[in-house]
Short mmCIF file of C-alpha atoms and ligand atoms in Angstrom, two decimals:
data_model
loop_
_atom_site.label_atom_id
_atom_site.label_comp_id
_atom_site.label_asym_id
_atom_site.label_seq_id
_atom_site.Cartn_x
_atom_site.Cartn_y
_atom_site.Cartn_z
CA UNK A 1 -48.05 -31.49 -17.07
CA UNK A 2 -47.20 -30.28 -20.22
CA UNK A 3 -47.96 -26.52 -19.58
CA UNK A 4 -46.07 -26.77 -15.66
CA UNK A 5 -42.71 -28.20 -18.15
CA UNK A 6 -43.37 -25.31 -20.08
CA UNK A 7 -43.78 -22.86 -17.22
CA UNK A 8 -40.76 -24.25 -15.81
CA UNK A 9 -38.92 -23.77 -18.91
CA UNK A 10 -39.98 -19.79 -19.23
CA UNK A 11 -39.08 -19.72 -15.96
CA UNK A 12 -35.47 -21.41 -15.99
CA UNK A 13 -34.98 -18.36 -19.00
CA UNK A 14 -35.92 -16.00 -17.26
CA UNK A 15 -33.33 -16.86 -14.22
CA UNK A 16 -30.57 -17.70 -16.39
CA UNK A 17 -31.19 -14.07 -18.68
CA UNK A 18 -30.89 -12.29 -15.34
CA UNK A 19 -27.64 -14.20 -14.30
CA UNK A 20 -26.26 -13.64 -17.36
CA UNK A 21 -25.89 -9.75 -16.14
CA UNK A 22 -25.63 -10.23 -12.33
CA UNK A 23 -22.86 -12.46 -11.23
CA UNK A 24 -21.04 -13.45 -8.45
CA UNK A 25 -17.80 -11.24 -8.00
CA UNK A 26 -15.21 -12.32 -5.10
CA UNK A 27 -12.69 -10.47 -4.28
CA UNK A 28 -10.07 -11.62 -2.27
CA UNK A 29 -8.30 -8.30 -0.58
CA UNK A 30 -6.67 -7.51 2.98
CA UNK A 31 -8.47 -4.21 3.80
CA UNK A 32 -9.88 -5.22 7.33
CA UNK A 33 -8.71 -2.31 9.39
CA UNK A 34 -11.31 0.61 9.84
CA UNK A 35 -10.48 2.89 7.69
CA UNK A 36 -9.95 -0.04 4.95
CA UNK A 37 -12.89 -1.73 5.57
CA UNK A 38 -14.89 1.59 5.24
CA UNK A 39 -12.82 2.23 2.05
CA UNK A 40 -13.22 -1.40 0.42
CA UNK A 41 -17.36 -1.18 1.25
CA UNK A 42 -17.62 1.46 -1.25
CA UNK A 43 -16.30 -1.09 -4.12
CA UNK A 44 -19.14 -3.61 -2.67
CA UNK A 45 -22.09 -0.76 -3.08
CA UNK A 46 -21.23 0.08 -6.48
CA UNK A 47 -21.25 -3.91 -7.79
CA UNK A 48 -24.67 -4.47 -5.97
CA UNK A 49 -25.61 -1.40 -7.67
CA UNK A 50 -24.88 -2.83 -10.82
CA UNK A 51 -26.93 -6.22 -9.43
CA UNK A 52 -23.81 -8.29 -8.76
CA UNK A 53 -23.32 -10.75 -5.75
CA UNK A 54 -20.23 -9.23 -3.54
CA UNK A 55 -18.63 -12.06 -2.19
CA UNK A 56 -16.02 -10.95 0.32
CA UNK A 57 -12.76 -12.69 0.75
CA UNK A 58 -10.83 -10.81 3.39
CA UNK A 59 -8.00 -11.67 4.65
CA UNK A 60 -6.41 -10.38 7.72
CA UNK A 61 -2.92 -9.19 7.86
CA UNK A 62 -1.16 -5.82 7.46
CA UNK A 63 1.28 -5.92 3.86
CA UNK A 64 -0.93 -8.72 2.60
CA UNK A 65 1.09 -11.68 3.07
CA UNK A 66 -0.98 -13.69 4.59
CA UNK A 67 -3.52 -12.78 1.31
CA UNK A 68 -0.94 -13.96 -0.79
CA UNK A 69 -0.08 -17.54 0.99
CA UNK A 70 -4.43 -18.12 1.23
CA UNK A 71 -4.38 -16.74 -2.61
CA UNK A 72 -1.56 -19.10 -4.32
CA UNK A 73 -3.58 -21.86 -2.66
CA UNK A 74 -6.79 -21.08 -4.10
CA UNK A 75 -5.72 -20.80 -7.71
CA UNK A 76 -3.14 -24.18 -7.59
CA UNK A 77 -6.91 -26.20 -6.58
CA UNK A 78 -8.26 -24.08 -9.75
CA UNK A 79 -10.45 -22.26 -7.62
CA UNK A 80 -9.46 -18.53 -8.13
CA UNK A 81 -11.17 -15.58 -6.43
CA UNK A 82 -12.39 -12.74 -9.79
CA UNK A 83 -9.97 -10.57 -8.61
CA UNK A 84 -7.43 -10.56 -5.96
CA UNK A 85 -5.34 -7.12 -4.46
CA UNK A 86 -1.98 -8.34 -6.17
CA UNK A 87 0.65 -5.40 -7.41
CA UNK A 88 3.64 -4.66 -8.68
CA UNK A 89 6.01 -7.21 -9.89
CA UNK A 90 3.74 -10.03 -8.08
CA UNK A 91 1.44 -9.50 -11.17
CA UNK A 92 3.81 -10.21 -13.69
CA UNK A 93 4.86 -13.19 -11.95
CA UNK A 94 0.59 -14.42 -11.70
CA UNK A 95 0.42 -13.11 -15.67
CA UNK A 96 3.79 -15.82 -16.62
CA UNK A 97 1.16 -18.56 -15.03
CA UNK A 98 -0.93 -18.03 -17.25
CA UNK A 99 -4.08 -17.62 -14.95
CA UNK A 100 -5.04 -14.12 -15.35
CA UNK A 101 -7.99 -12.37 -17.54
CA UNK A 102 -7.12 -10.12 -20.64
CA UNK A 103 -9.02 -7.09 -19.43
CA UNK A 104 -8.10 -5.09 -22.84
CA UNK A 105 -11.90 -4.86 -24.15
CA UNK A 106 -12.72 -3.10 -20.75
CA UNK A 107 -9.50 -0.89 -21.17
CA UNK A 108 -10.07 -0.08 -24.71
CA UNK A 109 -13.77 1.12 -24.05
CA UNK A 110 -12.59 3.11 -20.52
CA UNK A 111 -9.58 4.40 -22.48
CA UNK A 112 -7.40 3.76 -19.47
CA UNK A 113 -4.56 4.31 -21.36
CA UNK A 114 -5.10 7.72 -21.82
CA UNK A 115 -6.00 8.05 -18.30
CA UNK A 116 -2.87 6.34 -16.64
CA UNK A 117 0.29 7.82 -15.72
CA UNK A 118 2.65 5.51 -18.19
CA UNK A 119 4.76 4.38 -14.98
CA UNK A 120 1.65 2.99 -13.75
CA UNK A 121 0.14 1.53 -16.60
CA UNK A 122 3.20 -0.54 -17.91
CA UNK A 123 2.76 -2.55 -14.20
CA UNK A 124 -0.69 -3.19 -15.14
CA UNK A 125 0.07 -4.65 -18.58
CA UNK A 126 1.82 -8.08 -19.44
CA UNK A 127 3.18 -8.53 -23.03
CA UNK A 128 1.00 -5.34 -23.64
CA UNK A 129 -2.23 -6.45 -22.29
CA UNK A 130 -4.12 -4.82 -19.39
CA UNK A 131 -4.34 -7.91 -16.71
CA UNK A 132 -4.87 -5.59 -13.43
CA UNK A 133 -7.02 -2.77 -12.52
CA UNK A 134 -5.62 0.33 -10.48
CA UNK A 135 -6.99 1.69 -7.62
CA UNK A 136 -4.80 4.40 -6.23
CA UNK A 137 -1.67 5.95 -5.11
CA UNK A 138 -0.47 5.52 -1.87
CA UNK A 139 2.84 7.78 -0.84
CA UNK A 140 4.71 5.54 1.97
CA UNK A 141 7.30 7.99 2.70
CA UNK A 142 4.84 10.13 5.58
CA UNK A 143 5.56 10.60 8.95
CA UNK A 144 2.26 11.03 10.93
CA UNK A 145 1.78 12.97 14.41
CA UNK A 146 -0.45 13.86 17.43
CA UNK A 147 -0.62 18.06 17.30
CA UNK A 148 -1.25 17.89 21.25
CA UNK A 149 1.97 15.62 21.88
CA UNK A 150 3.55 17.66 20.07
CA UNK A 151 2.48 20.30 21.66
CA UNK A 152 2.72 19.27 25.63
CA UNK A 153 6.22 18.04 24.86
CA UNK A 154 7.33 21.68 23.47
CA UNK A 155 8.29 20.51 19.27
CA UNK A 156 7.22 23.14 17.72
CA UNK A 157 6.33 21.55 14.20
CA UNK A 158 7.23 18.34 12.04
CA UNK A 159 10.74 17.63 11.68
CA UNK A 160 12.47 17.93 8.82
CA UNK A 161 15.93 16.39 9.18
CA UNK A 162 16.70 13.64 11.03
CA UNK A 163 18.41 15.71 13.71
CA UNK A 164 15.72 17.80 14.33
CA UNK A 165 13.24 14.04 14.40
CA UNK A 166 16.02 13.04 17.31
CA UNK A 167 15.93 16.23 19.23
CA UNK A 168 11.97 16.20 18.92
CA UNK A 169 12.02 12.68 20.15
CA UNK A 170 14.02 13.45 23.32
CA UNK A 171 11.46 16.11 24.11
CA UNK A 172 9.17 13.29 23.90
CA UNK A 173 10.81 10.92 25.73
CA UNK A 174 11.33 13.52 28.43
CA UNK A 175 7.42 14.25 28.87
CA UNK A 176 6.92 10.55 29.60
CA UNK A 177 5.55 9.94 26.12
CA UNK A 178 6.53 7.61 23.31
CA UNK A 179 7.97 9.30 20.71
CA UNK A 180 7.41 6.49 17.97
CA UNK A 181 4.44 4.10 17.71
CA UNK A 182 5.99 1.04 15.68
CA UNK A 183 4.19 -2.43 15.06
CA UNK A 184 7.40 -4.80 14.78
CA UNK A 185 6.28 -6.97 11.82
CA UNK A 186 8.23 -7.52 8.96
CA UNK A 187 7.00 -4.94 6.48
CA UNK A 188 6.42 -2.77 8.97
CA UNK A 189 10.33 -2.44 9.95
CA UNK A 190 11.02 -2.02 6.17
CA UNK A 191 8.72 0.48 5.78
CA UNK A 192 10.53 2.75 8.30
CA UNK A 193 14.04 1.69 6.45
CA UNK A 194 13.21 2.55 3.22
CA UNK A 195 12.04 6.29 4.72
CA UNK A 196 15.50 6.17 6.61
CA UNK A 197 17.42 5.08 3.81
CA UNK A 198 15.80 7.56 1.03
CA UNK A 199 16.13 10.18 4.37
CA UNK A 200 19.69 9.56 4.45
CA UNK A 201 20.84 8.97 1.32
CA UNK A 202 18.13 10.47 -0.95
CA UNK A 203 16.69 9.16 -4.20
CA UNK A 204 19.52 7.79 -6.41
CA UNK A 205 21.03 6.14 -3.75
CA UNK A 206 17.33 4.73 -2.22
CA UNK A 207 17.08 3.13 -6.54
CA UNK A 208 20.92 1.84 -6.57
CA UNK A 209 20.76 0.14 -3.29
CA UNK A 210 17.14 -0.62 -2.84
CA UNK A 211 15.69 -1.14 -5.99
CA UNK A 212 18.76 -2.41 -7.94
CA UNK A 213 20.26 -4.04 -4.96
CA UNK A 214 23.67 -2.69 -6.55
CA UNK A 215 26.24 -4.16 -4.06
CA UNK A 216 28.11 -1.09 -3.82
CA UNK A 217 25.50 0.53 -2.65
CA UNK A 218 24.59 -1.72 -0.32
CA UNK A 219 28.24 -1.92 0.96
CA UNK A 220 28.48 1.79 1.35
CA UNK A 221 29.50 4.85 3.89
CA UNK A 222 25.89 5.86 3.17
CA UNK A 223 24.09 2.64 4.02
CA UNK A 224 25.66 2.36 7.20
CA UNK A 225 24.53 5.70 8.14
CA UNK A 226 21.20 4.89 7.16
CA UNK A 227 21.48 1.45 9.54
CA UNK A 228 22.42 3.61 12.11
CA UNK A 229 19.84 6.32 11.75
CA UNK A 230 17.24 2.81 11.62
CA UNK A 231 18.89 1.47 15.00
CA UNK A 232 18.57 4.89 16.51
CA UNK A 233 14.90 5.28 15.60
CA UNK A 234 14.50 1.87 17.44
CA UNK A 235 15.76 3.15 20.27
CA UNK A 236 12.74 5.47 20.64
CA UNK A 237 10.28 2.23 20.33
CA UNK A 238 8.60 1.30 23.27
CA UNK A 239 8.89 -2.82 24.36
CA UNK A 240 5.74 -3.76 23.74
CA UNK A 241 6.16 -3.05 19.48
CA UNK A 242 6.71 -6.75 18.34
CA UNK A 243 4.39 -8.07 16.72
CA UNK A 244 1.86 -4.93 16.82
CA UNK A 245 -0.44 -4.59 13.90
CA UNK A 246 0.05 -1.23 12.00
CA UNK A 247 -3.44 0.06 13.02
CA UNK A 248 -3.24 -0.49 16.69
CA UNK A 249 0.39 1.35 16.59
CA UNK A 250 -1.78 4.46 14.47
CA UNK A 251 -4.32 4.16 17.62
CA UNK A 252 -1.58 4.87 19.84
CA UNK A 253 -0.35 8.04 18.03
CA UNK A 254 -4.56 9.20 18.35
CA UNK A 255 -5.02 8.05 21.78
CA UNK A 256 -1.95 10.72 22.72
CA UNK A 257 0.27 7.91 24.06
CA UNK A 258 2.74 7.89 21.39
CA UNK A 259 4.11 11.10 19.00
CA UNK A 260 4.81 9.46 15.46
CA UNK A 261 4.39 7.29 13.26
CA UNK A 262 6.40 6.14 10.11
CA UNK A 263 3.51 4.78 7.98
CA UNK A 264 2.12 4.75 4.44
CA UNK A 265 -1.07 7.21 3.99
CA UNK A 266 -3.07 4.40 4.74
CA UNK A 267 -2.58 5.33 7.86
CA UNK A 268 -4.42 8.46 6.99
CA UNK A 269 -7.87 6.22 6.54
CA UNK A 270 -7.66 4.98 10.34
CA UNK A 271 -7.43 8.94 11.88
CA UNK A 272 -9.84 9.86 9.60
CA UNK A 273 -12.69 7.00 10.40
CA UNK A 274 -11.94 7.44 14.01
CA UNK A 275 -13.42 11.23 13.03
CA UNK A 276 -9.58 12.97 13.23
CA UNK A 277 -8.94 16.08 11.50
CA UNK A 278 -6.07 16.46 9.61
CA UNK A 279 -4.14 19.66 10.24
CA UNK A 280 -5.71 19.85 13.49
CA UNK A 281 -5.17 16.89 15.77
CA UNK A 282 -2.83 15.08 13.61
CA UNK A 283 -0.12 16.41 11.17
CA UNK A 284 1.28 14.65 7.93
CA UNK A 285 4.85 15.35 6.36
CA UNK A 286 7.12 13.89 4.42
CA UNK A 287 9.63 11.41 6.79
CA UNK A 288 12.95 13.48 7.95
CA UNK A 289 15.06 14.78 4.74
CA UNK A 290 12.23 12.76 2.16
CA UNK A 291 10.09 16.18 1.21
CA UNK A 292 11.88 16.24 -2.41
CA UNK A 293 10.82 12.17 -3.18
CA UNK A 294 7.80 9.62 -2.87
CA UNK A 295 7.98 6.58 -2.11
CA UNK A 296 4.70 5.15 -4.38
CA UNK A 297 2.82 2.29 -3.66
CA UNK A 298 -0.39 1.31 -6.06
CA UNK A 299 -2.71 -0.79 -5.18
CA UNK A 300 -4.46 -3.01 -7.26
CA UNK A 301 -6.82 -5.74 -8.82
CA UNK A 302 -5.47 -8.87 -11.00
CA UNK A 303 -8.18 -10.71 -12.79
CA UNK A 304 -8.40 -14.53 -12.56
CA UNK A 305 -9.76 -15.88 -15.90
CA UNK A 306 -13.47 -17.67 -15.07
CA UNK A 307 -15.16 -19.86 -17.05
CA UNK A 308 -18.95 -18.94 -16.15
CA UNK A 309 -20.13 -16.06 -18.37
CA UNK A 310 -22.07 -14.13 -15.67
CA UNK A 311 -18.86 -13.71 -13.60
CA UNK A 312 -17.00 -12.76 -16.29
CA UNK A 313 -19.51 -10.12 -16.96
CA UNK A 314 -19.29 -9.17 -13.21
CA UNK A 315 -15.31 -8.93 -13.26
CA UNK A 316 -15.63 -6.92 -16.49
CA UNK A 317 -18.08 -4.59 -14.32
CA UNK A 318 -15.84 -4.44 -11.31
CA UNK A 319 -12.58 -3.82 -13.39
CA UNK A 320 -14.88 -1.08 -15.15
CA UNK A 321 -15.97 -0.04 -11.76
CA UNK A 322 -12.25 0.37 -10.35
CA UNK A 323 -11.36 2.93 -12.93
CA UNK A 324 -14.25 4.70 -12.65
CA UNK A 325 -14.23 8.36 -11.45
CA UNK A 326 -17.10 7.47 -8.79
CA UNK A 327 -15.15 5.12 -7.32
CA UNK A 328 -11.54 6.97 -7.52
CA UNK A 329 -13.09 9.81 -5.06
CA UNK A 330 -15.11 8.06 -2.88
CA UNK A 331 -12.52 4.81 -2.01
CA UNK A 332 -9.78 7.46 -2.22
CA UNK A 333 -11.58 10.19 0.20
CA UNK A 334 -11.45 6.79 2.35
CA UNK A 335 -8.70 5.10 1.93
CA UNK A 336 -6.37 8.12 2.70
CA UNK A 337 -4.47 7.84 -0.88
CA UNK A 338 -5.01 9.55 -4.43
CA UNK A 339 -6.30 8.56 -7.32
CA UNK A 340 -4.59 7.31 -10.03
CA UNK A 341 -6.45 8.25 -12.65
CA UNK A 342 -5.44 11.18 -14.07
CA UNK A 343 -7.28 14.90 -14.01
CA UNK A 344 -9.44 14.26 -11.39
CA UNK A 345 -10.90 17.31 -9.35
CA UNK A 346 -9.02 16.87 -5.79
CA UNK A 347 -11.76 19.60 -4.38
CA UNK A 348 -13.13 17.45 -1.78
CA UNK A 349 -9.64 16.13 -0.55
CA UNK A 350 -7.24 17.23 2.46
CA UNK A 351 -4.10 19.03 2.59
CA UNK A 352 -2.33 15.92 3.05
CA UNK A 353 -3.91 14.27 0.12
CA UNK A 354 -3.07 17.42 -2.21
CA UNK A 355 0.54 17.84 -0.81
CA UNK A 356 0.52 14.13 -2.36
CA UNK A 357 -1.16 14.74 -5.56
CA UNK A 358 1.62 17.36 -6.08
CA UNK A 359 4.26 15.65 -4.70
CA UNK A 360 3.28 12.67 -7.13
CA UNK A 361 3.64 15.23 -10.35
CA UNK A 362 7.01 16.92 -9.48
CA UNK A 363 9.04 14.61 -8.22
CA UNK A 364 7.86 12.42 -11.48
CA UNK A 365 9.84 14.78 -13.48
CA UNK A 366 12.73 15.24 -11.12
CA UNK A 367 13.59 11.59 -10.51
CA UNK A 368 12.26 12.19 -6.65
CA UNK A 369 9.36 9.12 -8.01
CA UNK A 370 10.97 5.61 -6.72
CA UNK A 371 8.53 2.48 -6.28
CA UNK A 372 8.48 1.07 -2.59
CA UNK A 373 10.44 -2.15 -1.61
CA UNK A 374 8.54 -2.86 1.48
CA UNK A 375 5.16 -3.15 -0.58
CA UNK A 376 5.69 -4.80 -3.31
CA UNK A 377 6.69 -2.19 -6.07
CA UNK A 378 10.33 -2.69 -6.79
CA UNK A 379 11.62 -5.71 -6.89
CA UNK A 380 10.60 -9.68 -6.90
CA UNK A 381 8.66 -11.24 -4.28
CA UNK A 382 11.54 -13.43 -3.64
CA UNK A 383 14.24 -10.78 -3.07
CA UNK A 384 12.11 -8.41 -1.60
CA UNK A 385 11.30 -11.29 1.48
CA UNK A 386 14.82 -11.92 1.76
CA UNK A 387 16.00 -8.22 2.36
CA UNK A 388 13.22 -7.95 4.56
CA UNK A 389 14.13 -11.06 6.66
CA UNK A 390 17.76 -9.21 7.08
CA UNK A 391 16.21 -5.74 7.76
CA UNK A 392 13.92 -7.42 10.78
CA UNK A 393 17.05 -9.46 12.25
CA UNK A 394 18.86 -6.02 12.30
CA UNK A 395 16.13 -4.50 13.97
CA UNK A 396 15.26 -6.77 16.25
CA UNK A 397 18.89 -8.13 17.24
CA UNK A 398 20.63 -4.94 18.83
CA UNK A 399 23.83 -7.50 18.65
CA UNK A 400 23.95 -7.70 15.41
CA UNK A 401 26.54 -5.00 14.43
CA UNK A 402 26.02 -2.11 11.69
CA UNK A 403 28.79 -3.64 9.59
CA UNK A 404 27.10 -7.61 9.85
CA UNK A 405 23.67 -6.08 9.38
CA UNK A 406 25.02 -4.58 6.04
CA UNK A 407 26.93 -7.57 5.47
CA UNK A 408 23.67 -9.49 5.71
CA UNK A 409 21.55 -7.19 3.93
CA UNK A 410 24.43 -7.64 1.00
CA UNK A 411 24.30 -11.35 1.02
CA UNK A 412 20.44 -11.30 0.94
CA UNK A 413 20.08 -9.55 -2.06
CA UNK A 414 22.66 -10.97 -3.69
CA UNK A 415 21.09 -14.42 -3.29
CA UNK A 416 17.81 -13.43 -5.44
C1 LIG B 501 -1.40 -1.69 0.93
C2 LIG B 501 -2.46 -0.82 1.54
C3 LIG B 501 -2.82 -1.36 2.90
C4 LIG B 501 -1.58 -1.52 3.77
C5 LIG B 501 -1.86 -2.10 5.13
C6 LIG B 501 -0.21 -1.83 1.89
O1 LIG B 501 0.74 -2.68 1.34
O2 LIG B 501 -0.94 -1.14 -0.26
O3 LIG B 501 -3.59 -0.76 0.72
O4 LIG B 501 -3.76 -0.50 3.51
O5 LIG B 501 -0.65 -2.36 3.12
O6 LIG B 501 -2.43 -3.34 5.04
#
């Protein structure tokens, strides 16, 4: 008896010295479309290479706001995922809770902040500590197309005004084609107005009205252009866009029933795992009038503090993992934006992905670099659901005048 207790003993060690380096890591994200999927697997390979337990917590729904409802609910029963795709202000807002990790140790070691653009590093930092973990830059401000649409319908290339998008999109129209794929969600509409918007009124006026909600602004000759350049682009919609997720509307453009599509360069990921070729049978450029801005969009990882030591050792790993040049290439090559650590070699990436990478670097020192509105850079989760709630009745109410949409748009922002 005595020597089984003792065996049992050795043997309890011996489990609880190998859980005390592999742990359980979940991590709650919304990458469930191909190209996303096949991007977020490549985080999963390198924990279980490390001996971790991936424990998937996907949740459906383009924009992530369905993540964020299942998330808030999790943590209030004191039940938080490791990590959970949060960014922008939305972290400092988890970070004022209280309920986040202090990642500094595994920032200090990886010397992230010597390997973060500033801009990007003060949104992963609360009261100077490193809470979140970066994982890329995504440029919203693309417009994508099908070459052969293009092509059949006579456009001879991407369009770089919005004049020349219109007179492209009648071609379309004209060759029985639709000339923009749209999924009629929320974040989706305010995805295309912010393009419109910095399109229109370029990037001083995109930061006074959309990112300082400055009431002039808002009020102004320029954003009623840009509402009428929005309702116009509508007009080239077909009627079954309500409700469409993001992905199926990026299928159309690669199935040759629609021309283009106003979409972040995640959009990028789905042609590419569906074995497109950029340059070749679909075409990237900046949205009408946007080629001198970026609209930037970083996704990343919050930390929930845990109390078990093994999953803190695995979040440690993962947030280690993140910043990792391994991972930076390979999620990135994916995922269809570009790293955000700095210096790496962009050998193995496409045109599209290098325009970006440029793109990124000089309009950082022109003042061309604004955060985007419609995912979650800018402003607080509050006001940025309210302005989108007024964008989407615009859009979807062709009643609603150009002076009450602004009106609306005003009073929404105002409210916040
Ligand atoms: C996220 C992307 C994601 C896209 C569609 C964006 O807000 O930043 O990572 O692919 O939404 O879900």
């Amino acid at each position: 008896m005595l020597k089984l207790s003792k065996l049992a003993t050795a043997a309890a060690l011996v489990i609880a010295g190998t859980s005390a380096m592999a742990g359980d890591v979940e991590v709650l994200h919304y990458w469930t479309s191909g190209g996303e999927a096949k991007s977020v697997a490549e985080l999963k390979k390198i924990m279980q290479a490390k001996g971790h337990v991936w424990k998937d917590f996907a949740v459906a729904g383009g924009g992530g706001d369905a993540a964020a409802t299942v998330l808030k609910s999790r943590v209030v029963s004191g039940n938080p995922p490791a990590a959970a795709q949060i960014k922008g202000p939305a972290i400092q807002e988890w970070a004022t809770e209280g309920v986040l990790a202090n990642l500094d140790s595994v920032a200090t070691a990886e010397k992230w902040d010597s390997l973060l653009p500033k801009v990007v590093a003060d949104v992963m930092k609360y009261k100077g500590n490193y809470v979140a973990a970066p994982v890329n830059v995504h440029r919203v401000n693309w417009m994508w197309a099908n070459a052969a649409v293009l092509k059949k319908a006579g456009v001879a290339g991407m369009p770089k005004t919005w004049d020349e998008f219109f007179a492209a999109a009648d071609k379309i129209k004209k060759a029985g084609l639709i000339p923009v794929a749209h999924g009629g969600q929320n974040w989706q509409d305010f995805t295309t107005f912010e393009s419109v918007v910095l399109g229109v009124g370029g990037a001083k006026f995109y930061s006074d009205a959309l990112v300082k909600l400055d009431p002039k602004a808002l009020t102004s000759d320029t954003m009623k252009k840009s509402l009428e350049t929005f309702r116009k682009v509508k007009s080239y919609t077909d009627p079954a866009a309500p409700g469409r997720d993001w992905n199926l509307a990026t299928a159309m453009v690669m199935q040759e029933k629609a021309a283009f599509q106003f979409m972040g360069d995640w959009a990028k990921g789905e042609f590419l795992a569906a074995g497109k070729v950029p340059g070749k049978d679909f075409l990237c450029a900046a949205a009408p009038g946007t080629a001198n801005a970026f609209t930037f969009n970083v996704d990343s990882f919050a930390m929930f503090k845990l109390k078990d030591p093994a999953a803190q050792k695995a979040q440690g790993d993962l947030a280690a993992a993140i910043m990792g040049p391994e991972f930076q290439e390979v999620f990135n090559l994916n995922k269809g934006s570009i790293p955000v650590r700095l210096n790496m070699n962009m050998a193995k990436f496409d045109d599209c992905a290098k325009l970006s990478s440029k793109d990124f670097v000089d309009t950082a020192k022109t003042g061309g670099l604004v955060p985007s509105v419609a995912h979650g850079m800018a402003i607080s989760p509050a006001a940025e659901g309210a302005i989108k709630d007024a964008v989407s009745q615009f859009w979807n109410d062709d009643k609603i005048s150009v002076a009450d949409g602004m009106k609306n748009i005003a009073k929404a922002a105002a409210a916040k």
